[in-house]
Amino acid sequence: MAKNALQLVFEQRKKQVEQALQTYQQSQKALFEQRQQLQSLHQYRRQYINQLSEKGSQGLSISDLGKYQQFIVQIDKGVTKHQQGLVKYEHAVHRNKNLWIKAQVNCKAMGMLLDNKAKKEALIVAKKEQLLLDEFATFQHFQKQSGL
């Protein structure tokens, strides 16, 4: 029964490893998507500044220039917020990676425990079989001697 209990725990640990890996992969994917969004924001900012330069070379009123500058400031604030959020995603990836590694270590330890237990049980069975063979050989030896 203890073997079955250990086997159940081992199976649970394997499931934990799989779940931790899925969580880790999802957090990596989310981080990748956030980085892409940040690149898109930077690209949008560059395009907007290029548009401002083109219109500025054709002549731009002060109020329009102010509007462009305000919008660029808003984009910069968005970039800053996104960069701060990106740090949280990076921490989540790091944390999930560590949890996945820890789950793997626990699973491997449980697997080694089961292997060692199986080896010990096999050794006990082998010793019992050898003892029975020795007793049988001794019995046969005495039967031969008493029969002579």
Coordinates of C-alpha atoms in Angstrom, one line a residue:
M1 CA 0.0 0.0 0.0
A2 CA 2.9 2.4 0.8
K3 CA 4.2 1.7 -2.7
N4 CA 0.9 2.7 -4.2
A5 CA 0.8 5.8 -2.1
L6 CA 4.3 6.8 -3.2
Q7 CA 3.3 6.1 -6.8
L8 CA 0.3 8.3 -6.5
V9 CA 2.5 11.1 -5.0
F10 CA 4.9 10.6 -7.9
E11 CA 2.1 10.9 -10.5
Q12 CA 0.9 14.1 -8.8
R13 CA 4.5 15.5 -8.9
K14 CA 4.6 14.7 -12.6
K15 CA 1.4 16.6 -13.1
Q16 CA 2.8 19.5 -11.1
V17 CA 5.8 19.6 -13.4
E18 CA 3.5 19.7 -16.5
Q19 CA 1.4 22.4 -15.0
A20 CA 4.4 24.5 -14.0
L21 CA 5.8 24.1 -17.5
Q22 CA 2.6 25.3 -19.0
T23 CA 2.4 28.3 -16.7
Y24 CA 6.1 29.1 -17.5
Q25 CA 5.4 28.9 -21.2
Q26 CA 2.3 31.1 -20.9
S27 CA 4.2 33.7 -19.0
Q28 CA 7.0 33.6 -21.7
K29 CA 4.4 34.1 -24.4
A30 CA 2.8 37.0 -22.5
L31 CA 6.2 38.6 -22.0
F32 CA 7.0 38.2 -25.8
E33 CA 3.6 39.8 -26.7
Q34 CA 4.2 42.7 -24.3
R35 CA 7.7 43.3 -25.8
Q36 CA 6.1 43.4 -29.3
Q37 CA 3.5 45.9 -28.1
L38 CA 6.3 48.1 -26.7
Q39 CA 8.1 47.9 -30.0
S40 CA 4.9 48.9 -31.8
L41 CA 4.6 51.9 -29.5
H42 CA 8.2 53.0 -30.2
Q43 CA 7.5 52.6 -33.9
Y44 CA 4.3 54.6 -33.7
R45 CA 6.2 57.3 -31.9
R46 CA 8.8 57.5 -34.6
Q47 CA 6.2 57.6 -37.3
Y48 CA 4.4 60.4 -35.5
I49 CA 7.6 62.4 -35.1
N50 CA 8.4 61.9 -38.8
Q51 CA 4.9 63.1 -39.7
L52 CA 5.5 66.1 -37.4
S53 CA 8.8 66.8 -39.2
E54 CA 7.1 66.6 -42.6
K55 CA 4.3 69.0 -41.7
G56 CA 6.7 71.2 -39.9
S57 CA 8.8 71.7 -43.0
Q58 CA 5.6 72.7 -44.9
G59 CA 4.7 75.2 -42.2
L60 CA 2.8 74.4 -39.0
S61 CA 0.9 76.7 -36.7
I62 CA 1.9 77.0 -33.1
S63 CA -1.3 75.5 -31.9
D64 CA -0.8 72.5 -34.2
L65 CA 2.8 72.1 -33.0
G66 CA 1.6 72.2 -29.4
K67 CA -1.0 69.5 -30.2
Y68 CA 1.7 67.3 -31.8
Q69 CA 4.0 67.8 -28.8
Q70 CA 1.2 67.0 -26.3
F71 CA 0.4 63.8 -28.2
I72 CA 4.1 62.8 -28.2
V73 CA 4.2 63.4 -24.5
Q74 CA 1.2 61.1 -24.1
I75 CA 2.9 58.4 -26.2
D76 CA 6.0 58.7 -24.1
K77 CA 3.9 58.3 -20.9
G78 CA 2.3 55.2 -22.5
V79 CA 5.8 53.8 -23.3
T80 CA 6.9 54.4 -19.8
K81 CA 3.9 52.7 -18.3
H82 CA 4.3 49.8 -20.7
Q83 CA 8.0 49.5 -19.7
Q84 CA 7.1 49.4 -16.1
G85 CA 4.5 46.7 -16.8
L86 CA 7.1 44.8 -18.8
V87 CA 9.2 44.5 -15.6
K88 CA 6.3 42.7 -13.9
Y89 CA 6.0 40.2 -16.8
E90 CA 9.8 39.6 -16.6
H91 CA 9.5 38.9 -12.9
A92 CA 6.6 36.5 -13.5
V93 CA 8.6 34.6 -16.1
H94 CA 11.5 34.3 -13.7
R95 CA 9.3 33.2 -10.8
N96 CA 7.5 30.7 -13.0
K97 CA 10.8 29.3 -14.3
N98 CA 12.0 28.8 -10.7
L99 CA 8.7 27.1 -9.8
W100 CA 9.0 24.8 -12.8
I101 CA 12.6 23.9 -11.9
K102 CA 11.6 23.2 -8.3
A103 CA 8.8 21.0 -9.4
Q104 CA 11.2 19.1 -11.6
V105 CA 13.6 18.6 -8.7
N106 CA 10.8 17.3 -6.5
C107 CA 9.6 14.9 -9.2
K108 CA 13.1 13.6 -9.8
A109 CA 13.6 13.1 -6.1
M110 CA 10.4 11.2 -5.8
G111 CA 11.3 9.1 -8.8
M112 CA 14.7 8.3 -7.2
L113 CA 13.0 7.3 -4.0
L114 CA 10.7 4.9 -5.9
D115 CA 13.6 3.5 -7.8
N116 CA 15.6 2.9 -4.6
K117 CA 12.6 1.4 -2.9
A118 CA 12.1 -1.0 -5.9
K119 CA 15.8 -2.0 -5.8
K120 CA 15.6 -2.7 -2.1
E121 CA 12.5 -4.8 -2.5
A122 CA 14.1 -6.7 -5.4
L123 CA 17.2 -7.3 -3.2
I124 CA 15.0 -8.6 -0.4
V125 CA 13.2 -11.0 -2.8
A126 CA 16.5 -12.1 -4.3
K127 CA 17.9 -12.9 -0.8
K128 CA 14.7 -14.8 0.1
E129 CA 15.0 -16.8 -3.0
Q130 CA 18.6 -17.5 -2.4
L131 CA 17.8 -18.6 1.2
L132 CA 15.2 -21.0 -0.1
L133 CA 17.6 -22.4 -2.7
D134 CA 20.2 -22.9 0.0
E135 CA 17.7 -24.6 2.3
F136 CA 16.6 -26.8 -0.6
A137 CA 20.2 -27.7 -1.5
T138 CA 21.0 -28.5 2.1
F139 CA 17.9 -30.6 2.3
Q140 CA 18.8 -32.5 -0.8
H141 CA 22.4 -33.0 0.5
F142 CA 21.1 -34.5 3.7
Q143 CA 18.7 -36.7 1.8
K144 CA 21.5 -38.0 -0.4
Q145 CA 23.7 -38.7 2.7
S146 CA 20.9 -40.4 4.6
G147 CA 20.0 -42.5 1.5
L148 CA 23.5 -43.8 1.0

